Coordinates of C-alpha atoms in Angstrom, one line a residue:
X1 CA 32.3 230.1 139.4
X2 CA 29.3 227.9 139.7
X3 CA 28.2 225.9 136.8
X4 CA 24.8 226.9 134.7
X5 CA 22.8 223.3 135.4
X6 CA 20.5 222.1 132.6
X7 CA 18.8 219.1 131.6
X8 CA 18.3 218.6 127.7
X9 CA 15.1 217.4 126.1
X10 CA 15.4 217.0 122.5
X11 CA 13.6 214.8 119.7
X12 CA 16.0 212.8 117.7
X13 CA 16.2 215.0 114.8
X14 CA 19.7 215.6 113.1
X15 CA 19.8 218.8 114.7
X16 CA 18.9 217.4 117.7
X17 CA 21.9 215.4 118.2
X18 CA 23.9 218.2 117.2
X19 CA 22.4 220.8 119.9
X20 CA 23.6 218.1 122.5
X21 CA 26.9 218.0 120.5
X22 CA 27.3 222.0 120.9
X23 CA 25.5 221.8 125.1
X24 CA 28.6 219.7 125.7
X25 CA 31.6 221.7 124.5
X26 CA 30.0 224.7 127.1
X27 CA 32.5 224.8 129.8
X28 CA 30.6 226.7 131.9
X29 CA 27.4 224.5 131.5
X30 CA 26.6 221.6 133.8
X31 CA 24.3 218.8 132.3
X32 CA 22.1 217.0 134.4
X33 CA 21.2 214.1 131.6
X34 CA 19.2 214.2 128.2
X35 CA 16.0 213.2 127.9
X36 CA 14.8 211.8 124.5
X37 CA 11.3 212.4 123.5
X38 CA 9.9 210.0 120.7
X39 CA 8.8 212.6 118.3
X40 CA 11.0 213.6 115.0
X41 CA 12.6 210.4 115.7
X42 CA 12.5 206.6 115.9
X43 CA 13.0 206.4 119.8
X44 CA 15.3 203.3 120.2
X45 CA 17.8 204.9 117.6
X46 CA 17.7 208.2 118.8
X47 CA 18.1 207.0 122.1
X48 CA 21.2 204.7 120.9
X49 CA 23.0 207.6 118.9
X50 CA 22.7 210.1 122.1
X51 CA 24.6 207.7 123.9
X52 CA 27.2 207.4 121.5
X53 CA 27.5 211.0 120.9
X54 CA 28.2 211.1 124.6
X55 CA 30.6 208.6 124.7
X56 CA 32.8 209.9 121.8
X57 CA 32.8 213.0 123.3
X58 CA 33.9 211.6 126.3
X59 CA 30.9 212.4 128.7
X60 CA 29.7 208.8 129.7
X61 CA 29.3 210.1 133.1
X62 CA 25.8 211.9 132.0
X63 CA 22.5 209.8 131.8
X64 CA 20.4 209.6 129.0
X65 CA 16.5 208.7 130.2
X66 CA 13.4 207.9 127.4
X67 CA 10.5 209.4 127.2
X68 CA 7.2 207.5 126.9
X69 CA 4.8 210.2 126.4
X70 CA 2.9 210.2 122.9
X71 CA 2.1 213.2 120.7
X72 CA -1.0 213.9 118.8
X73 CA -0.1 214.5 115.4
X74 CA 3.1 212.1 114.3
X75 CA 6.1 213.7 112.3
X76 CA 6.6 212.4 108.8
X77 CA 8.5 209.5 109.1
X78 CA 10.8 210.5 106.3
X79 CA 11.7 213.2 109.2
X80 CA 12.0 210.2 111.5
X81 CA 14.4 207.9 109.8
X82 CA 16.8 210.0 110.3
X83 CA 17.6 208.9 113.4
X84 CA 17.9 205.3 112.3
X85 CA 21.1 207.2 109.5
X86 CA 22.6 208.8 112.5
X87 CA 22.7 205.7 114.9
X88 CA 24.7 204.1 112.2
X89 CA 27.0 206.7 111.3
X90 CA 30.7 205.0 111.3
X91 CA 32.2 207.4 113.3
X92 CA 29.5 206.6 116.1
X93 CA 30.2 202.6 116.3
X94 CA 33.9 202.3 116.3
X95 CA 33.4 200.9 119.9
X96 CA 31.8 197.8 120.8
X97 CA 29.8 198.7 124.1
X98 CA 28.2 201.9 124.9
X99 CA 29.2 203.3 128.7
X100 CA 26.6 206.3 129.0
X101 CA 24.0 205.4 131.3
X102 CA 20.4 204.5 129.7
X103 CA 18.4 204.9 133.3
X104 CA 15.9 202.6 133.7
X105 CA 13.0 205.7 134.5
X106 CA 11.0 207.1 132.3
X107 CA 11.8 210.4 130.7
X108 CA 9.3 212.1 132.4
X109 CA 10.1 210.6 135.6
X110 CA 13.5 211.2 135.1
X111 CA 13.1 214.7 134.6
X112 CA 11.2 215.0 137.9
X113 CA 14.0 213.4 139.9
X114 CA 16.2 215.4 138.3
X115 CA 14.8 218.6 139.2
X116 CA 13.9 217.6 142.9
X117 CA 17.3 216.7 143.3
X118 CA 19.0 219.4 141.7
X119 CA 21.2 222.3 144.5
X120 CA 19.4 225.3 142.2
X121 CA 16.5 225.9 139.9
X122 CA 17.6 224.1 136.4
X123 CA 17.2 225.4 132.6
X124 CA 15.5 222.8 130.4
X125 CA 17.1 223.1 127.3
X126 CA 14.5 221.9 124.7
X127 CA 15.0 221.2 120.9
X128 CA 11.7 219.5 120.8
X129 CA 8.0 219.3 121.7
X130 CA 6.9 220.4 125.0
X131 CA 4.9 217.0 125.9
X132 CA 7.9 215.1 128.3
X133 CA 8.0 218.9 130.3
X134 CA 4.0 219.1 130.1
X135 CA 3.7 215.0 131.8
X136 CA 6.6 215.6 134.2
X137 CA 4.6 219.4 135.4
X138 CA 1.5 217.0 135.4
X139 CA 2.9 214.3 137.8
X140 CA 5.3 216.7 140.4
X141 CA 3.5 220.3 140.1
X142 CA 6.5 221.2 142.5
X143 CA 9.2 221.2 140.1
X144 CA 7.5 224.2 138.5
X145 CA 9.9 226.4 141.0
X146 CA 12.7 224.0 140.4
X147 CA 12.9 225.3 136.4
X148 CA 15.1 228.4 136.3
X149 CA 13.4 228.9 132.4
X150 CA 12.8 227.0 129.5
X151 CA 14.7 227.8 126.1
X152 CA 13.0 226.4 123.8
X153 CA 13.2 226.0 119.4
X154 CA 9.7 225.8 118.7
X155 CA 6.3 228.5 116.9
X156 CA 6.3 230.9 114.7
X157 CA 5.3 234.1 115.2
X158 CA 4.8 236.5 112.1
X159 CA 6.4 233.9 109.2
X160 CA 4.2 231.2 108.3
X161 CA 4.7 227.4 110.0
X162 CA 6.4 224.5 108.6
X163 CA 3.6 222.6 108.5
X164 CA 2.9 221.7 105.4
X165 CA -0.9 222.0 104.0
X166 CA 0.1 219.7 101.3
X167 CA 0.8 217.3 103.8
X168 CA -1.0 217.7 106.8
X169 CA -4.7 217.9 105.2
X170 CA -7.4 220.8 107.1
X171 CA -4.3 222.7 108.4
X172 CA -3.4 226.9 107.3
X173 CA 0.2 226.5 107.3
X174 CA 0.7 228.3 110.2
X175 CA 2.0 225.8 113.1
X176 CA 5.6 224.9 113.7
X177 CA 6.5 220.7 113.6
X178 CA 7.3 220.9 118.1
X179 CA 4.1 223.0 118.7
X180 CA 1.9 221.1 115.9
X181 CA 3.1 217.5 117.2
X182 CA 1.3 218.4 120.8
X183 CA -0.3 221.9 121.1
X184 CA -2.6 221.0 123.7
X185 CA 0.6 219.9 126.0
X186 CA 2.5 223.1 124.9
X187 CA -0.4 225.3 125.8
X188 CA -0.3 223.8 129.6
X189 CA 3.5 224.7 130.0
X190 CA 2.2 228.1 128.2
X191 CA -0.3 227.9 131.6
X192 CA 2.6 228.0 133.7
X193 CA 4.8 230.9 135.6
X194 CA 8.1 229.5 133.8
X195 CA 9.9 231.9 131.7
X196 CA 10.3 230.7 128.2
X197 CA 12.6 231.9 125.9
X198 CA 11.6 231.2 122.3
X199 CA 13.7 230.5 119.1
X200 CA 11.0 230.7 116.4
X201 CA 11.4 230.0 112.6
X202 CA 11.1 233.8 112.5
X203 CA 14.4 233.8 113.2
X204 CA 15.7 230.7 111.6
X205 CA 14.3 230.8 108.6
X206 CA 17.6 233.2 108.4
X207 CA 20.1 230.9 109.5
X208 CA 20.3 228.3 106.5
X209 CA 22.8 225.7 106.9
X210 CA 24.9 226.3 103.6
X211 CA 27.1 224.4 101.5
X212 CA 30.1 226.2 102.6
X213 CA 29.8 225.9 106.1
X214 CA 29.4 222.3 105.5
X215 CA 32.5 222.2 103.4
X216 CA 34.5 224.4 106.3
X217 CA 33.4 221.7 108.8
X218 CA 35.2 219.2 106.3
X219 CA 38.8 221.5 106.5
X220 CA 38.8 220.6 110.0
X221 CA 37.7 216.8 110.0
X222 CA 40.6 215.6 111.8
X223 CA 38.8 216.7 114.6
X224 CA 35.8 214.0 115.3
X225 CA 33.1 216.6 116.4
X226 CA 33.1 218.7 113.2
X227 CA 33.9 215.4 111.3
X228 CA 30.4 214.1 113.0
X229 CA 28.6 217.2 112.5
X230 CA 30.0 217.5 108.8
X231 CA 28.5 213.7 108.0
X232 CA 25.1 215.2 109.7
X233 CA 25.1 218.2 107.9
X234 CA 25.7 216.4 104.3
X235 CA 22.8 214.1 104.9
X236 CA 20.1 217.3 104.6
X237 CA 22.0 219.2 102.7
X238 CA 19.8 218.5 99.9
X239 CA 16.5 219.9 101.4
X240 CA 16.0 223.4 102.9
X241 CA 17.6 223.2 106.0
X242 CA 18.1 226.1 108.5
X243 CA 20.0 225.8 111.9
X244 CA 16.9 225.6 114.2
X245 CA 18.2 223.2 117.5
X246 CA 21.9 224.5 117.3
X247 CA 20.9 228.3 116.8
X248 CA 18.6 227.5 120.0
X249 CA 21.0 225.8 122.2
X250 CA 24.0 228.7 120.8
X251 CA 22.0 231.2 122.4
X252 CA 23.3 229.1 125.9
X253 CA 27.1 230.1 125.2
X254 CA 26.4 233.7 123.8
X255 CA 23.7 235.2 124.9
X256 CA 25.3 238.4 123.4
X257 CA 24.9 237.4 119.6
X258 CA 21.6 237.5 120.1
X259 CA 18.4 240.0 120.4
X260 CA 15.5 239.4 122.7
X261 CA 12.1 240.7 122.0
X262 CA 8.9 240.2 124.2
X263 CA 5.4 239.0 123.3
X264 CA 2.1 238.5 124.3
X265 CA 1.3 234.9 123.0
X266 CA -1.2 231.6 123.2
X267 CA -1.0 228.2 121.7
X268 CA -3.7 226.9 119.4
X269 CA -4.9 223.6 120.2
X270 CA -7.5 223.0 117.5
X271 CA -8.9 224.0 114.1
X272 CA -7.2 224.6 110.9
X273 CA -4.6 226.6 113.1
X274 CA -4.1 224.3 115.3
X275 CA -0.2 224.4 116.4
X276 CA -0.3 227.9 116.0
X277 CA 1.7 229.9 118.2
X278 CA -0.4 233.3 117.8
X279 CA 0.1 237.2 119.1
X280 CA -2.6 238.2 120.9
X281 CA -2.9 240.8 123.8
X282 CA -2.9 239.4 127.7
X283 CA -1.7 236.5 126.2
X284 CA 1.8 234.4 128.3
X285 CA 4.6 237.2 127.9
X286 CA 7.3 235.3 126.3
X287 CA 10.3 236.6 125.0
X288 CA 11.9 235.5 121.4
X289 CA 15.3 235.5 120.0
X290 CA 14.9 238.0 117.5
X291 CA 18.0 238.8 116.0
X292 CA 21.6 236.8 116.1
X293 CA 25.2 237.8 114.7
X294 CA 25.4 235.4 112.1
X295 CA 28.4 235.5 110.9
X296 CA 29.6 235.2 114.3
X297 CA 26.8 232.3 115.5
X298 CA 28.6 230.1 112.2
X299 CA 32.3 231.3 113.6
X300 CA 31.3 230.2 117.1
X301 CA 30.0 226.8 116.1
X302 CA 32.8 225.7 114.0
X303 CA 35.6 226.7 116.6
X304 CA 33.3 224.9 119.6
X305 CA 33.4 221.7 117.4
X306 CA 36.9 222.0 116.9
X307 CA 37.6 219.0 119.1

């Protein structure tokens, strides 16, 4: 049976580098390369801790590519720092030199190569803003039939955004952090003909990461991957976390767990909404994960990082 190809595009957040952590115990998945994009990150960590993710879990062979683009409204930086906890995670620098690839293009332009090259149309796996997808779309219009779909973690469609008015002065509350960062970018892949499946906070704000899931991960630490994902875990357990990159990227190795529902959507690129990922009639059909098995989505995770 032929392999599912995908090319990841995530953030640096810490769920980021666990979505890449799940993409690569899919047997049946083939993946092209991960492209970092320099949003709910420091990019030079985020960058560095991909690579040694790939390397512990013994997939050197996979390139990892930067992304240069730039968003318009920057993430907190006590979002970003995280990346900088990650990179130095013990478990991560037990080796002295890193063998996964860091290719000397661009994101972007390593996303177009990919595609071009690629036998079959390619699912872009993306766990962050849509900006790197938006530039590459913008430089090689032709690699529009080259991307099978997009599934995405990103909007929020009838719960409010995690936005913060608090912090983020003139805005509603009701834009989601990957629309938010770049709207107006979002909106032009939203201008497209590429299906996007969605995994909005309507759905994740279900999924919590809990204390006892945390503390399963730590019965099985003799294996590396859930003794990496555990130390992840424990560093936002504090703060209301919910599984928004994994429970994206799960829906890659069982579709079945999960619920689709479509929509008629449009991105908001200004105002006090801006970020807003909004219903509205003859807007870009879309369909959204709407419901997942979750007892079974938290069984499935910890036996895939069993390893």
């Amino acid at each position: 049976m032929n392999k599912q190809l995908v090319l990841m595009d995530h953030d640096g957040g810490v769920d980021d580098y666990l979505a890449t952590m799940l993409l690569l115990t899919m047997e049946h998945i083939e993946l092209l390369g991960v492209v970092v994009t320099p949003a709910d990150c420091y990019v030079q960590p985020a960058v560095s801790a991909t690579r040694k993710i790939i390397d512990l879990m013994g997939f050197s062979h996979i390139p990892v590519a930067e992304s240069t683009v730039r968003g318009i409204n920057p993430f907190p930086r006590l979002y970003r720092r995280d990346s900088l906890i990650v990179d130095h995670l013990p478990i991560l620098n037990q080796n002295e030199f890193l063998t996964t690839p860091l290719v000397k293009q661009t994101g972007q332009d390593f996303m177009v190569q990919v595609l071009r090259e690629a036998p079959e149309p390619v699912t872009l796996m993306v766990t962050g803003p849509l900006t790197t997808v938006a530039v590459a779309l913008e430089k090689a219009p032709d690699i529009e039939s080259k991307i099978a779909k997009i599934i995405w973690m990103g909007g929020a469609l009838n719960v409010p955004g995690n936005v913060e008015k608090s912090l983020e002065a003139g805005q509603d509350g009701s834009a989601e952090w990957n629309v938010y960062w770049d709207a107006v970018s979002a909106a032009q892949v939203w201008e497209t003909q590429i299906e996007i499946i969605m995994c909005p906070l309507d759905l994740t704000n279900n999924v919590p990461v809990t204390s006892d899931l945390v503390q399963k991960m730590g019965k099985q630490r003799h294996y590396p991957i859930s003794d990496l994902a555990g130390q992840c875990y424990a560093l936002v357990i504090p703060q209301d976390y919910y599984f928004w990159d994994v429970l994206a990227t799960a829906y890659l190795g069982r579709p079945e767990l999960y619920q689709l529902r479509e929509w008629e959507t449009e991105i908001i690129t200004s105002g006090i909404s801006q970020g807003r990922t909004k219903i509205v009639s003859g807007g870009k059909q879309i369909l959204a994960m709407d419901k997942v098995d979750k007892d079974a989505f938290y069984s499935y995770i910890l036996q895939q990082w069993a390893r």
